[in-house]
Amino acid sequence: MQVQIKAEKNPAYAVVIEDDQKVAYAYLLHQGKIVGDVWLYNHQTPDHVNWKDKSQLPFLNPAPYVDASSMIAPVASQQDIFIVWDIEEGGELNEVQVHVEGKPVAYMKLGSKPGWSVSASADGPLAKTWKL
């Protein structure tokens, strides 16, 4: 599944959600270029990941970085995704939140690589912790 949602106040910004049936990420785009990203969830969580093995891209987040009790279930439909844009009067982005089934699950800012996820248990290479 791949979903792209553009900001109404400034369509130069968009969020793309990708789920390859293994792992899901959100990407923040500005004029078509990725300027932020965040891991959303795994379909199955491995104990370890070999970060050097690029054939495993996109990487699953390994167990030491995953809060299993907070991890969201895989998105069933693009209608379950809602994006909350915080855009200033002049059109600049402050942050963008990804909501699934009405609940905030992640957010990104320009240059946040990675962004913040409620499913992250520790700051890691794919997501920083976001405690609501």
CSV table of C-alpha atoms in Angstrom, one decimal:
chain,number,residue,atom,x,y,z
A,1,MET,CA,0.0,0.0,0.0
A,2,GLN,CA,1.2,3.5,-0.8
A,3,VAL,CA,-0.8,6.6,0.0
A,4,GLN,CA,0.2,10.2,-0.7
A,5,ILE,CA,-1.6,13.1,1.0
A,6,LYS,CA,-0.8,16.7,0.1
A,7,ALA,CA,-1.1,19.7,2.4
A,8,GLU,CA,-4.1,21.9,1.4
A,9,LYS,CA,-2.5,25.1,2.7
A,10,ASN,CA,0.7,24.4,0.8
A,11,PRO,CA,0.7,21.6,-1.8
A,12,ALA,CA,4.5,21.7,-2.0
A,13,TYR,CA,4.3,19.5,1.1
A,14,ALA,CA,3.0,15.9,1.1
A,15,VAL,CA,3.2,12.8,3.3
A,16,VAL,CA,3.6,9.4,1.7
A,17,ILE,CA,2.8,6.3,3.8
A,18,GLU,CA,4.3,3.1,2.5
A,19,ASP,CA,3.6,-0.4,3.8
A,20,ASP,CA,5.3,-3.3,1.9
A,21,GLN,CA,3.6,-6.0,4.0
A,22,LYS,CA,6.9,-6.1,6.0
A,23,VAL,CA,7.3,-2.6,7.5
A,24,ALA,CA,5.6,0.8,7.2
A,25,TYR,CA,7.1,4.2,7.0
A,26,ALA,CA,5.9,7.8,6.6
A,27,TYR,CA,7.9,10.2,4.4
A,28,LEU,CA,7.6,13.9,4.5
A,29,LEU,CA,8.1,15.5,1.0
A,30,HIS,CA,8.8,19.0,0.0
A,31,GLN,CA,8.5,19.7,-3.7
A,32,GLY,CA,8.8,15.9,-4.3
A,33,LYS,CA,12.0,15.4,-2.2
A,34,ILE,CA,12.1,13.5,1.0
A,35,VAL,CA,12.9,15.9,3.9
A,36,GLY,CA,11.7,13.8,6.8
A,37,ASP,CA,10.9,10.1,7.6
A,38,VAL,CA,9.7,8.0,10.4
A,39,TRP,CA,9.1,4.3,11.0
A,40,LEU,CA,5.5,3.5,11.8
A,41,TYR,CA,5.3,-0.3,12.5
A,42,ASN,CA,6.6,-3.8,11.6
A,43,HIS,CA,4.4,-6.7,10.6
A,44,GLN,CA,6.8,-8.9,12.5
A,45,THR,CA,9.6,-7.6,14.8
A,46,PRO,CA,13.1,-9.2,14.5
A,47,ASP,CA,15.4,-9.4,17.5
A,48,HIS,CA,18.3,-7.9,15.5
A,49,VAL,CA,18.8,-6.1,12.2
A,50,ASN,CA,22.1,-6.0,10.1
A,51,TRP,CA,22.1,-2.2,9.4
A,52,LYS,CA,25.0,-2.8,6.9
A,53,ASP,CA,23.0,-5.2,4.7
A,54,LYS,CA,21.3,-2.8,2.2
A,55,SER,CA,19.5,-5.7,0.7
A,56,GLN,CA,17.2,-5.6,3.7
A,57,LEU,CA,16.0,-2.1,3.0
A,58,PRO,CA,13.6,-0.8,4.1
A,59,PHE,CA,14.7,-1.9,7.5
A,60,LEU,CA,12.4,-3.4,10.1
A,61,ASN,CA,12.8,-1.8,13.6
A,62,PRO,CA,14.4,-4.4,15.9
A,63,ALA,CA,12.9,-5.4,19.2
A,64,PRO,CA,15.2,-3.2,21.4
A,65,TYR,CA,13.7,-0.1,19.7
A,66,VAL,CA,10.1,-1.3,19.6
A,67,ASP,CA,7.4,-0.7,22.2
A,68,ALA,CA,5.2,-3.8,21.5
A,69,SER,CA,2.5,-2.6,23.8
A,70,SER,CA,2.1,0.7,21.8
A,71,MET,CA,2.8,-0.6,18.3
A,72,ILE,CA,-0.2,0.0,16.0
A,73,ALA,CA,-1.7,-2.7,13.9
A,74,PRO,CA,-1.0,-2.5,10.2
A,75,VAL,CA,-3.2,0.0,8.4
A,76,ALA,CA,-6.1,-1.7,6.7
A,77,SER,CA,-7.3,1.1,4.5
A,78,GLN,CA,-6.1,4.5,3.4
A,79,GLN,CA,-9.3,5.9,4.9
A,80,ASP,CA,-7.8,5.0,8.3
A,81,ILE,CA,-5.0,7.6,7.7
A,82,PHE,CA,-5.4,11.2,8.6
A,83,ILE,CA,-2.7,13.9,8.4
A,84,VAL,CA,-2.6,16.9,10.7
A,85,TRP,CA,-0.6,19.8,9.2
A,86,ASP,CA,0.8,22.6,11.3
A,87,ILE,CA,1.6,25.2,8.6
A,88,GLU,CA,2.4,28.8,9.4
A,89,GLU,CA,0.5,31.7,7.7
A,90,GLY,CA,3.4,32.1,5.2
A,91,GLY,CA,3.2,28.5,4.1
A,92,GLU,CA,6.1,27.1,6.1
A,93,LEU,CA,5.7,23.8,7.8
A,94,ASN,CA,6.2,23.5,11.6
A,95,GLU,CA,5.3,19.8,11.9
A,96,VAL,CA,3.0,17.2,10.5
A,97,GLN,CA,1.3,14.4,12.5
A,98,VAL,CA,0.2,11.0,11.1
A,99,HIS,CA,-3.0,9.7,12.7
A,100,VAL,CA,-4.3,6.2,12.2
A,101,GLU,CA,-7.9,5.3,13.2
A,102,GLY,CA,-8.2,8.7,14.9
A,103,LYS,CA,-5.0,8.4,17.1
A,104,PRO,CA,-1.7,10.2,16.7
A,105,VAL,CA,1.0,7.7,15.9
A,106,ALA,CA,4.0,9.7,14.5
A,107,TYR,CA,5.2,13.2,13.6
A,108,MET,CA,7.9,14.8,11.5
A,109,LYS,CA,9.5,18.2,10.9
A,110,LEU,CA,11.6,19.4,8.1
A,111,GLY,CA,14.9,17.5,8.4
A,112,SER,CA,13.7,15.0,10.9
A,113,LYS,CA,15.4,11.8,9.8
A,114,PRO,CA,14.1,10.1,11.8
A,115,GLY,CA,10.9,11.6,13.2
A,116,TRP,CA,9.0,10.5,16.3
A,117,SER,CA,6.8,7.4,16.7
A,118,VAL,CA,4.6,6.2,19.6
A,119,SER,CA,5.7,2.7,18.7
A,120,ALA,CA,9.4,3.4,19.4
A,121,SER,CA,10.7,2.4,22.9
A,122,ALA,CA,14.1,4.1,22.5
A,123,ASP,CA,15.6,6.6,20.1
A,124,GLY,CA,17.1,4.7,17.2
A,125,PRO,CA,18.0,5.1,13.6
A,126,LEU,CA,14.4,4.6,12.4
A,127,ALA,CA,12.4,6.6,14.9
A,128,LYS,CA,12.6,8.6,18.1
A,129,THR,CA,10.3,8.0,21.0
A,130,TRP,CA,7.1,10.0,21.3
A,131,LYS,CA,5.2,9.6,24.5
A,132,LEU,CA,1.7,11.0,24.5
